[in-house]
Coordinates of C-alpha atoms in Angstrom, one line a residue:
Chain A
M1 CA 42.1 5.2 -16.6
S2 CA 44.3 8.1 -16.9
V3 CA 43.2 11.3 -19.6
K4 CA 45.7 12.6 -21.7
I5 CA 46.1 16.2 -21.0
E6 CA 48.5 17.7 -23.2
V7 CA 49.2 17.1 -27.3
I8 CA 52.3 17.3 -29.2
A9 CA 51.1 20.1 -31.3
G10 CA 53.7 20.4 -34.3
G11 CA 57.4 19.6 -34.3
V12 CA 59.1 16.3 -35.1
P13 CA 56.8 13.1 -34.7
H14 CA 57.9 10.8 -32.0
D15 CA 58.7 7.8 -33.8
K16 CA 61.2 9.7 -36.4
I17 CA 62.3 10.6 -33.0
M18 CA 62.9 7.0 -31.4
I19 CA 64.2 6.0 -35.2
A20 CA 66.7 8.1 -35.2
G21 CA 68.0 8.1 -31.9
L22 CA 68.4 4.2 -31.9
V23 CA 70.3 4.5 -35.0
S24 CA 72.1 7.1 -34.2
T25 CA 73.3 5.3 -30.9
L26 CA 74.1 2.4 -31.9
V27 CA 76.3 4.0 -34.7
C28 CA 78.0 6.1 -32.0
I29 CA 78.8 3.4 -29.6
Y30 CA 80.0 1.0 -32.3
L31 CA 82.5 3.9 -33.5
T32 CA 84.1 3.7 -30.2
Y33 CA 85.3 0.3 -31.4
L34 CA 88.0 1.8 -33.6
N35 CA 89.7 2.1 -30.1
A36 CA 90.2 -2.4 -30.8
F37 CA 91.1 -2.1 -34.2
T38 CA 92.9 0.5 -34.0
N39 CA 94.5 0.1 -30.9
T40 CA 94.0 3.4 -29.5
E41 CA 91.9 5.3 -27.2
V42 CA 91.0 8.5 -29.2
F43 CA 88.0 7.1 -30.6
S44 CA 86.2 7.3 -26.9
F45 CA 84.4 10.4 -27.5
F46 CA 82.1 9.2 -29.7
G47 CA 80.5 7.1 -26.6
G48 CA 79.4 10.7 -25.3
L49 CA 77.8 11.1 -28.2
A50 CA 75.8 8.4 -28.1
V51 CA 75.1 9.6 -24.4
V52 CA 73.6 12.6 -26.3
A53 CA 71.9 11.3 -28.6
A54 CA 69.9 8.4 -26.5
L55 CA 69.3 11.5 -24.5
I56 CA 67.4 13.2 -27.1
W57 CA 65.1 10.1 -27.6
G58 CA 64.5 9.2 -24.1
S59 CA 63.7 12.7 -23.2
H60 CA 61.0 12.9 -25.9
T61 CA 59.5 9.2 -24.7
I62 CA 59.4 10.7 -21.4
K63 CA 57.5 14.0 -22.7
V64 CA 55.3 11.0 -24.6
L65 CA 54.7 9.1 -21.4
C66 CA 54.0 12.4 -19.0
S67 CA 51.5 14.0 -21.2
Y68 CA 48.9 11.7 -19.3
G69 CA 49.0 13.5 -16.5
I70 CA 51.8 12.0 -14.5
G71 CA 53.3 15.3 -13.1
T72 CA 55.2 14.5 -10.1
G73 CA 56.1 11.4 -11.8
V74 CA 58.8 13.0 -13.8
P75 CA 62.2 12.3 -12.2
S76 CA 61.2 8.8 -11.6
A77 CA 61.0 8.0 -14.7
G78 CA 64.3 8.7 -15.1
M79 CA 65.0 6.5 -12.4
I80 CA 63.0 3.7 -13.5
A81 CA 64.9 3.9 -17.1
F82 CA 68.0 3.5 -15.9
G83 CA 67.2 1.2 -13.1
S84 CA 66.2 -0.9 -15.7
G85 CA 68.7 -0.6 -18.0
V86 CA 72.0 -1.0 -16.4
I87 CA 71.0 -4.3 -15.2
A88 CA 70.9 -5.1 -19.6
M89 CA 74.0 -3.1 -19.9
L90 CA 76.4 -5.2 -17.4
L91 CA 74.4 -8.3 -18.9
A92 CA 75.5 -7.4 -22.1
T93 CA 79.0 -6.6 -21.7
K94 CA 79.3 -10.5 -21.5
F95 CA 78.6 -10.2 -25.1
G96 CA 82.2 -8.6 -26.5
M97 CA 81.5 -7.0 -29.7
L98 CA 78.0 -7.4 -29.9
A99 CA 77.5 -6.0 -26.5
P100 CA 75.2 -3.1 -27.7
I101 CA 72.9 -5.2 -30.0
V102 CA 72.4 -7.5 -26.7
A103 CA 71.8 -4.5 -24.7
V104 CA 69.0 -3.5 -27.0
V105 CA 67.2 -6.5 -27.0
L106 CA 67.5 -7.2 -23.0
A107 CA 66.8 -3.9 -22.3
A108 CA 63.6 -4.2 -24.2
V109 CA 62.2 -7.3 -22.8
I110 CA 63.0 -5.7 -19.2
G111 CA 61.2 -2.7 -20.3
L112 CA 58.2 -4.5 -21.8
I113 CA 58.0 -6.4 -18.6
L114 CA 57.7 -3.9 -16.5
G115 CA 55.3 -1.5 -18.8
Y116 CA 53.3 -5.1 -18.6
V117 CA 53.5 -5.1 -14.6
S118 CA 52.9 -1.7 -14.4
N119 CA 49.5 -1.7 -16.8
N120 CA 47.9 -4.8 -15.9
I121 CA 48.8 -5.5 -12.4
L122 CA 49.1 -2.4 -11.1
N123 CA 46.5 -1.4 -13.3
M124 CA 47.6 2.4 -14.3
K125 CA 46.1 1.6 -17.9
I126 CA 48.3 4.1 -19.5
P127 CA 48.1 4.0 -23.2
A128 CA 51.6 4.6 -24.0
M129 CA 53.1 2.9 -20.6
V130 CA 54.4 -0.2 -22.4
Q131 CA 55.9 1.1 -25.6
A132 CA 57.7 3.9 -23.1
L133 CA 58.8 1.6 -20.6
T134 CA 60.7 -0.3 -23.4
E135 CA 62.1 2.6 -24.8
M136 CA 63.3 4.0 -21.7
A137 CA 65.1 1.0 -20.8
V138 CA 66.7 1.0 -24.0
V139 CA 67.8 4.3 -23.7
G140 CA 69.2 3.5 -20.1
A141 CA 70.9 0.7 -20.6
L142 CA 72.5 2.7 -24.1
T143 CA 73.4 5.8 -22.1
V144 CA 74.9 3.8 -19.7
M145 CA 76.8 2.0 -22.2
G146 CA 77.7 4.9 -23.8
F147 CA 79.3 6.2 -20.5
A148 CA 81.3 3.3 -19.8
A149 CA 83.0 3.5 -23.6
M150 CA 83.6 7.3 -22.8
I151 CA 85.6 7.0 -19.6
T152 CA 87.1 3.2 -20.4
G153 CA 87.6 3.6 -24.2
G154 CA 85.4 -0.2 -24.2
F155 CA 82.2 -1.6 -23.7
T156 CA 83.5 -5.1 -23.0
F157 CA 83.0 -6.7 -19.3
T158 CA 86.8 -7.0 -19.0
G159 CA 87.6 -3.2 -19.6
L160 CA 84.8 -2.0 -17.4
T161 CA 86.3 -4.3 -14.3
T162 CA 90.4 -3.9 -15.2
S163 CA 93.0 -1.7 -15.5
T164 CA 96.4 -1.9 -15.8
A165 CA 98.7 0.5 -14.1
S166 CA 102.2 0.6 -13.3
F167 CA 104.0 0.4 -9.9
L168 CA 107.8 0.7 -9.8
G169 CA 107.7 -0.1 -13.1
F170 CA 106.0 -3.1 -13.6
P171 CA 102.3 -3.3 -15.4
I172 CA 100.2 -4.8 -12.3
T173 CA 96.1 -5.3 -12.8
S174 CA 93.7 -3.5 -10.8
Y175 CA 90.4 -4.2 -10.1
A176 CA 89.7 -1.5 -7.6
N177 CA 90.6 0.9 -10.2
S178 CA 88.1 0.6 -12.9
F179 CA 84.8 1.8 -14.1
L180 CA 82.8 -1.0 -11.8
G181 CA 85.6 -1.5 -9.0
G182 CA 85.4 2.2 -8.8
G183 CA 82.1 2.8 -8.5
L184 CA 82.2 5.2 -11.7
I185 CA 78.9 3.3 -12.7
A186 CA 77.1 4.7 -10.0
V187 CA 78.0 8.2 -11.3
A188 CA 77.0 7.3 -14.8
F189 CA 73.6 6.3 -13.9
L190 CA 72.6 9.1 -12.1
L191 CA 74.2 11.3 -14.4
G192 CA 72.2 10.0 -16.9
A193 CA 69.0 9.3 -14.9
I194 CA 68.8 13.2 -14.2
A195 CA 69.8 14.4 -17.6
I196 CA 66.9 12.4 -18.8
Q197 CA 64.0 13.4 -16.8
H198 CA 65.5 17.3 -16.4
P199 CA 64.8 18.8 -19.5
F200 CA 60.9 17.7 -19.7
N201 CA 60.5 18.5 -15.9
A202 CA 62.0 21.7 -16.8
C203 CA 60.3 22.9 -19.6
L204 CA 56.3 21.6 -18.9
G205 CA 53.9 23.6 -19.0
P206 CA 51.2 25.5 -21.4
G207 CA 54.1 26.8 -23.3
W208 CA 56.1 23.7 -24.2
K209 CA 57.8 23.8 -27.1
Q210 CA 59.6 20.5 -28.5
D211 CA 63.2 22.4 -29.9
R212 CA 63.4 23.9 -26.5
M213 CA 62.9 20.9 -24.7
L214 CA 65.3 18.8 -26.9
M215 CA 68.2 22.0 -26.8
L216 CA 68.0 21.4 -23.3
T217 CA 68.6 17.7 -23.5
A218 CA 71.5 18.0 -25.8
E219 CA 72.8 20.8 -23.4
C220 CA 72.3 18.0 -20.7
G221 CA 73.7 15.5 -22.3
F222 CA 77.2 17.4 -23.3
L223 CA 77.5 19.1 -19.5
S224 CA 76.8 15.3 -18.3
M225 CA 79.8 14.5 -21.3
I226 CA 81.8 17.2 -19.7
V227 CA 82.3 15.8 -16.2
A228 CA 82.7 12.6 -18.0
A229 CA 85.5 13.8 -20.1
V230 CA 87.1 14.7 -16.8
M231 CA 86.7 11.0 -15.0
S232 CA 87.8 9.6 -18.2
F233 CA 91.5 11.0 -17.2
A234 CA 91.9 8.3 -14.6
L235 CA 91.2 5.8 -17.2
I236 CA 92.2 6.3 -20.4
S237 CA 95.2 8.1 -21.9
A238 CA 95.1 12.0 -21.6
G239 CA 95.7 13.1 -25.1
S240 CA 92.2 10.8 -25.9
A241 CA 90.2 12.2 -22.5
L242 CA 91.3 16.1 -23.7
I243 CA 89.5 15.4 -27.1
S244 CA 86.4 14.2 -25.1
L245 CA 86.8 17.0 -22.7
L246 CA 86.6 19.7 -25.9
V247 CA 84.3 17.9 -28.1
A248 CA 82.1 18.3 -24.7
I249 CA 83.1 21.8 -23.9
I250 CA 82.5 22.8 -27.6
G251 CA 78.7 21.1 -27.9
W252 CA 77.7 22.7 -24.0
A253 CA 78.6 25.9 -24.8
Y254 CA 76.7 26.1 -28.3
T255 CA 73.5 24.2 -27.2
Y256 CA 73.2 26.3 -23.9
S257 CA 73.8 29.5 -25.7
Q258 CA 70.8 28.0 -28.0
F259 CA 68.5 27.2 -25.0
F260 CA 69.4 30.6 -23.6
E261 CA 68.2 32.4 -27.0
M262 CA 65.2 30.2 -27.2
S263 CA 64.0 31.0 -23.6
K264 CA 64.4 34.4 -24.4
R265 CA 62.0 33.8 -28.1
D266 CA 59.3 32.0 -25.5
A267 CA 59.5 33.8 -22.6
A268 CA 57.1 36.7 -21.4
A269 CA 59.4 39.4 -20.9
W270 CA 63.0 39.2 -20.2
L271 CA 63.8 41.7 -17.4
D272 CA 66.6 42.7 -15.3
S273 CA 66.1 43.8 -11.6
K274 CA 62.4 45.2 -12.8
P275 CA 59.5 44.7 -9.8
I276 CA 56.7 42.5 -10.6
P277 CA 54.4 43.9 -13.2
D278 CA 51.2 44.7 -12.7
T279 CA 49.2 43.3 -15.1
E280 CA 48.0 40.8 -12.4
G281 CA 44.5 39.0 -12.9
Q282 CA 44.0 39.4 -9.3
Chain B
M1 CA 89.8 -1.1 22.4
E2 CA 92.2 1.8 20.7
H3 CA 90.2 0.7 17.3
I4 CA 86.7 1.6 19.0
V5 CA 88.0 4.8 20.8
F6 CA 89.7 5.7 16.8
G7 CA 85.9 5.1 15.4
I8 CA 84.3 7.2 17.8
G9 CA 86.5 9.9 16.9
I10 CA 85.8 9.3 13.0
T11 CA 82.2 8.9 14.3
A12 CA 82.1 12.4 15.7
L13 CA 83.9 14.2 13.1
T14 CA 81.7 12.5 10.3
G15 CA 78.8 13.6 12.5
A16 CA 79.8 17.2 12.7
L17 CA 80.4 17.2 9.0
A18 CA 76.9 16.0 8.1
T19 CA 75.2 18.8 10.1
V20 CA 76.7 21.3 8.3
A21 CA 76.2 19.5 5.5
G22 CA 72.4 19.1 6.6
S23 CA 72.1 22.7 6.9
A24 CA 73.3 24.0 3.8
E25 CA 71.7 21.6 2.0
D26 CA 67.9 22.4 3.2
T27 CA 68.8 26.7 2.7
E28 CA 70.2 25.8 -1.0
S29 CA 66.9 24.1 -1.8
N30 CA 64.8 26.7 0.1
I31 CA 66.8 29.3 -2.1
G32 CA 65.8 27.3 -5.1
S33 CA 62.3 26.6 -4.3
Q34 CA 63.3 22.9 -4.5
G35 CA 61.4 19.8 -3.4
D36 CA 57.9 19.7 -2.1
P37 CA 57.1 24.2 -2.1
N38 CA 58.2 24.2 -5.6
S39 CA 54.6 23.3 -7.3
Q40 CA 53.1 26.1 -5.4
V41 CA 56.1 28.5 -7.0
Q42 CA 55.1 27.0 -10.1
L43 CA 51.2 27.1 -9.6
A44 CA 51.5 30.7 -8.2
P45 CA 51.9 32.5 -11.6
Q46 CA 48.8 30.3 -13.1
M47 CA 46.5 32.0 -10.3
G48 CA 47.3 35.3 -11.8
F49 CA 50.3 35.5 -8.8
L50 CA 53.3 36.8 -10.6
H51 CA 56.3 36.4 -8.3
R52 CA 60.3 37.0 -8.3
I53 CA 60.8 34.2 -6.6
F54 CA 63.8 31.2 -8.0
N55 CA 62.7 28.3 -9.1
K56 CA 65.0 25.7 -9.8
A57 CA 63.3 21.8 -9.8
V58 CA 65.9 19.7 -11.0
A59 CA 64.5 16.4 -9.5
G60 CA 63.2 16.2 -5.8
E61 CA 66.3 16.6 -3.5
P62 CA 67.4 13.3 -2.8
P63 CA 67.8 11.9 -6.6
A64 CA 69.7 15.8 -7.0
Y65 CA 71.4 15.7 -4.0
G66 CA 72.3 11.7 -5.3
L67 CA 73.9 13.2 -8.5
W68 CA 75.8 15.8 -7.1
C69 CA 77.4 14.0 -4.1
A70 CA 78.0 11.7 -6.5
L71 CA 79.3 13.0 -9.2
G72 CA 81.2 15.2 -6.7
A73 CA 83.1 11.6 -5.0
G74 CA 83.3 10.4 -8.7
L75 CA 85.6 13.7 -9.6
A76 CA 87.7 13.2 -6.5
W77 CA 88.0 9.4 -7.0
A78 CA 89.3 10.1 -10.4
F79 CA 91.8 12.6 -9.4
M80 CA 92.9 10.8 -6.3
A81 CA 93.7 7.8 -9.1
M82 CA 95.7 10.5 -10.9
Q83 CA 97.6 10.9 -7.5
V84 CA 95.8 14.2 -6.5
N85 CA 96.2 14.7 -2.7
A86 CA 93.2 13.5 -1.0
I87 CA 91.7 17.2 -0.2
L88 CA 92.5 18.5 -3.2
A89 CA 90.7 16.2 -5.0
I90 CA 87.9 16.2 -3.3
V91 CA 87.9 20.7 -3.4
L92 CA 88.2 20.2 -7.3
G93 CA 85.7 17.4 -7.7
C94 CA 83.3 19.5 -5.7
I95 CA 83.6 22.8 -7.3
L96 CA 83.0 20.6 -11.0
A97 CA 79.8 19.1 -9.3
V98 CA 78.8 22.7 -8.0
F99 CA 79.0 24.0 -11.7
V100 CA 76.5 21.1 -12.9
Q101 CA 74.6 22.1 -10.4
G102 CA 74.6 25.7 -11.5
V103 CA 74.3 25.1 -14.8
Y104 CA 71.3 22.9 -14.2
A105 CA 69.7 25.4 -11.7
T106 CA 69.7 28.3 -14.4
T107 CA 68.3 25.8 -17.0
A108 CA 65.7 24.9 -14.7
Y109 CA 64.6 28.7 -14.1
L110 CA 64.5 29.5 -17.7
G111 CA 62.5 26.4 -18.9
R112 CA 59.5 26.6 -16.4
T113 CA 59.2 30.1 -16.7
A114 CA 59.9 30.4 -20.3
S115 CA 56.8 27.6 -20.5
L116 CA 54.5 30.0 -18.1
A117 CA 55.0 32.9 -21.0
K118 CA 50.9 32.1 -21.4
F119 CA 50.0 33.7 -17.5
G120 CA 52.9 36.6 -18.5
Q121 CA 55.7 35.5 -15.3
P122 CA 59.0 37.1 -17.0
V123 CA 62.2 36.0 -16.8
Y124 CA 64.2 38.3 -14.2
V125 CA 67.9 38.3 -15.4
D126 CA 68.9 39.2 -12.1
I127 CA 67.6 36.6 -9.8
I128 CA 69.4 34.1 -12.5
K129 CA 72.4 36.2 -11.6
S130 CA 71.9 36.7 -7.9
M131 CA 70.3 33.4 -6.7
T132 CA 72.2 31.0 -9.0
T133 CA 75.4 32.0 -7.4
V134 CA 73.9 31.5 -3.7
T135 CA 72.7 28.4 -4.3
M136 CA 75.9 27.0 -5.7
A137 CA 77.4 28.4 -2.8
H138 CA 75.5 26.3 -0.3
A139 CA 75.6 23.0 -2.2
F140 CA 79.2 23.3 -2.2
I141 CA 79.3 23.0 1.7
A142 CA 76.7 20.6 1.7
I143 CA 78.6 18.2 -1.1
F144 CA 81.9 19.1 0.4
C145 CA 80.9 18.0 3.8
T146 CA 79.0 15.1 2.5
V147 CA 81.8 13.7 0.5
A148 CA 84.2 14.3 2.7
L149 CA 82.5 12.2 5.3
C150 CA 82.2 9.4 2.7
Q151 CA 85.9 9.8 2.8
L152 CA 86.4 9.1 6.2
I153 CA 84.0 6.7 6.1
N154 CA 85.7 5.1 3.6
G155 CA 89.6 6.0 4.3
A156 CA 89.6 5.7 8.0
L157 CA 86.8 3.4 9.1
G158 CA 88.0 0.9 6.2
H159 CA 84.0 0.8 4.8
P160 CA 84.2 -1.6 1.5
F161 CA 82.0 0.8 -1.2
P162 CA 84.1 2.3 -3.3
L163 CA 83.6 6.5 -2.5
P164 CA 81.4 7.3 -5.5
L165 CA 78.9 4.6 -4.5
L166 CA 78.7 5.7 -0.5
A167 CA 78.8 9.4 -1.7
L168 CA 75.3 8.2 -3.5
I169 CA 74.0 6.7 -0.7
W170 CA 74.5 9.5 1.5
G171 CA 73.7 12.1 -1.0
V172 CA 70.1 10.4 -1.4
A173 CA 70.0 10.2 2.2
L174 CA 71.1 14.3 2.5
G175 CA 68.3 15.0 0.6
A176 CA 65.9 13.1 2.3
A177 CA 66.8 14.5 5.6
G178 CA 66.8 17.9 4.2
S179 CA 63.1 17.8 2.0
A180 CA 61.0 15.8 5.0
T181 CA 62.8 18.0 7.7
G182 CA 63.5 21.4 6.4
N183 CA 61.1 21.9 3.7
P184 CA 57.8 22.2 5.3
Y185 CA 59.1 24.7 7.2
Y186 CA 59.3 26.7 3.9
G187 CA 56.4 24.9 1.9
K188 CA 53.8 25.6 4.7
E189 CA 54.6 28.4 6.9
R190 CA 57.0 30.7 4.6
Q191 CA 55.1 30.4 1.8
Y192 CA 51.3 30.8 3.6
Q193 CA 52.6 33.3 6.6
N194 CA 49.3 34.9 4.9
Q195 CA 47.1 31.9 6.5
K196 CA 46.4 30.7 9.9
F197 CA 48.5 29.1 11.4
G198 CA 48.4 25.2 11.2
A199 CA 45.6 25.4 8.6
G200 CA 47.5 23.6 5.8
V201 CA 46.6 24.9 2.2
P202 CA 43.1 25.3 1.4
I203 CA 42.3 24.8 -2.3
S204 CA 41.1 28.8 -2.4
A205 CA 44.3 29.7 -1.6
S206 CA 46.3 27.7 -3.7
G207 CA 49.2 29.6 -5.6
N208 CA 48.6 32.8 -3.3
I209 CA 51.9 32.7 -1.8
V210 CA 53.3 35.5 -0.1
R211 CA 55.5 37.6 -2.4
Y212 CA 56.1 41.1 -0.9
A213 CA 58.3 41.5 1.9
E214 CA 58.6 43.5 4.8
A215 CA 60.6 46.5 2.3
G216 CA 59.9 46.0 -2.0
E217 CA 59.3 42.3 -3.3
R218 CA 60.1 39.3 -1.6
N219 CA 63.0 37.0 -3.5
S220 CA 64.3 33.6 -2.4
I221 CA 67.4 34.8 -0.4
D222 CA 64.8 36.5 1.9
N223 CA 63.1 32.7 2.0
G224 CA 66.6 31.2 2.0
F225 CA 67.3 33.7 5.4
F226 CA 64.4 33.1 7.3
T227 CA 64.5 29.5 6.6
H228 CA 67.6 28.6 7.7
K229 CA 67.2 29.6 11.2
I230 CA 64.9 26.7 12.0
G231 CA 64.5 24.8 8.8
G232 CA 68.0 24.5 8.0
S233 CA 69.4 23.7 11.6
A234 CA 66.7 21.2 12.2
S235 CA 67.7 19.6 8.9
G236 CA 71.2 19.6 10.2
V237 CA 70.6 18.3 13.4
C238 CA 68.3 15.6 11.4
F239 CA 71.3 14.2 8.8
G240 CA 74.1 15.0 11.7
L241 CA 71.9 12.3 14.1
I242 CA 71.3 9.9 11.2
V243 CA 75.2 9.8 10.4
F244 CA 76.3 10.0 14.1
L245 CA 73.8 7.0 15.0
E246 CA 74.3 5.0 12.3
L247 CA 77.8 4.9 12.8
W248 CA 78.2 4.7 16.2
R249 CA 75.9 1.3 16.3
T250 CA 78.1 0.0 14.0
I251 CA 81.3 1.0 15.6
L252 CA 80.4 -0.2 19.2
F253 CA 78.4 -3.6 18.5
E254 CA 79.6 -4.6 15.1
R255 CA 81.7 -7.1 16.8
I256 CA 79.0 -8.4 19.0
Y257 CA 77.5 -11.6 17.3
A258 CA 79.3 -11.1 14.0
G259 CA 77.4 -7.9 13.2
W260 CA 74.0 -8.8 14.8
G261 CA 74.6 -6.7 18.0
A262 CA 74.3 -3.6 16.0
I263 CA 71.5 -4.8 13.6
A264 CA 69.8 -5.2 17.0
V265 CA 70.8 -2.1 18.2
G266 CA 69.3 -0.4 15.0
V267 CA 66.2 -1.9 15.9
L268 CA 66.1 -0.8 19.0
M269 CA 67.1 2.8 18.0
I270 CA 64.4 3.0 15.2
L271 CA 61.8 1.7 18.2
I272 CA 63.2 4.3 20.7
F273 CA 62.4 6.9 17.8
T274 CA 59.2 5.9 16.9
V275 CA 58.0 6.5 20.6
I276 CA 59.6 9.3 20.8
D277 CA 58.0 10.6 17.5
R278 CA 54.7 10.2 18.6
Y279 CA 54.8 11.6 22.0
I280 CA 55.8 14.9 20.1
E281 CA 53.0 14.8 17.6
V282 CA 50.5 14.1 20.3
W283 CA 51.8 17.0 22.2
A284 CA 52.1 19.4 19.4
R285 CA 48.3 18.5 18.1
K286 CA 47.0 18.9 21.3
N287 CA 48.9 22.3 22.3
Y288 CA 49.0 23.9 18.4
G289 CA 46.4 21.9 16.6
P290 CA 43.4 24.3 14.7
Y291 CA 41.4 21.4 15.2
T292 CA 40.1 22.2 18.7
V293 CA 37.6 24.8 19.8
A294 CA 39.0 27.8 20.6
K295 CA 38.5 28.5 24.8
E296 CA 37.3 32.4 24.1
A297 CA 35.0 30.7 22.5
D298 CA 33.4 28.2 25.2
A299 CA 32.4 31.1 27.3

């Protein structure tokens, strides 16, 4: 039985973050469906916003789970979130418009099974494990779906596996030039997996502050969105990709500068080219 | 025959690229104190040893390099899909991937150090400015070489996997090679030069890393300079051998028994390396191990 070594002192309670994260992620993913209604791709950037919302929720879940003394397990928590989530996400894309809801349900089931296996069969006996693994599988599934919606403009299986290019003036269907066929899902997987674990991994310690960590999560999300927007130039129209890129750059610049401010606020001292202070406890 | 000669040429080229990548990767991670030396750098201020060492723990090296390489390859793939020339596409992709790596490095250092405020560890702005750029430069070499070798495997050798997936696999392998081969040299030797050679890290010495240099205070560029000589080269040879031997056995033996020939040679190579490793380990323990009674003490 692990002992909880840290408490969440102050800040927004986890349940509130979870509900807000789930609702805003689903709303943002569904907003990309406006692409299908309006027959454009300009709403793809909502996929990136869904990624940011899901990551904020997920990084706080990692904080809750890893408070039970799983120090070196922080990066692996990100990996298992996406490993379990990507299965649910791929299967769910076969359900058309219902895909995000199906992804949530399927991922929750997979996470629940993994949590049960970890706690009862591998005997880890960590109180938050079952709920945290369930939440992280859902976050993983929704994040990869958000990336998919942002890069391809939709979240249906056909949209992820095919693309149309024109060859000598004739439109041809290509399977290799798609989100799945081109292996971009591997990039989305790792972009999310590193972004979800980095904030807590980077901010852990006695001086952990919730607002600083969550600001860093938003920064990681927008940073991932920048590169995803660059990749989306290959699969959606240049104008739509440009909108995603602009939204991402503005969001990233704001959150990055805010994170610098918060680190300055929390740091013991902010020195430039100064020696090690004399106040050592040697 | 022509096919095999061409394949061996590409294999040699990928092996050379991998050697450069491994060497640059290890130096980059040592300058950033990534991997297992990180825990001691993180622990030092808590034990009262404030320092000026860069500490960018993004993740373990394998997942981190999995991301940088997959990202570089994904962006290169996207540029190639936009009809950009392959070499230019790889360079552009790697530049953007290195930008992401640099941003992650700064936030990792800031986050960790700010959370250690209780122990008086200050944030050094000059460290962020000088070390981040050096790690970015090394990371660029490592990522570029890895993505280029993946492009060779995919384009010239006709591997069926798409470029980003290949880069993910080889990126994880690159991080693992650097982490397993080069890191002990930094984490066990460089950080603990003040301890007896081969003594490990006793609990009483935890966090007491070497913080002062020959002149002035040590920073992470000194560590990169020191470890590149042996740790970096060893990582380069390690990753170069992995890539070279893997492709060599595939090219030469894959036509024997419909691919089973290559698998049999792979198993044989693992057995040969196990024997060599065991021999070196026993030899090193006998000659350098601290656990034998010193001869002078007998007299």
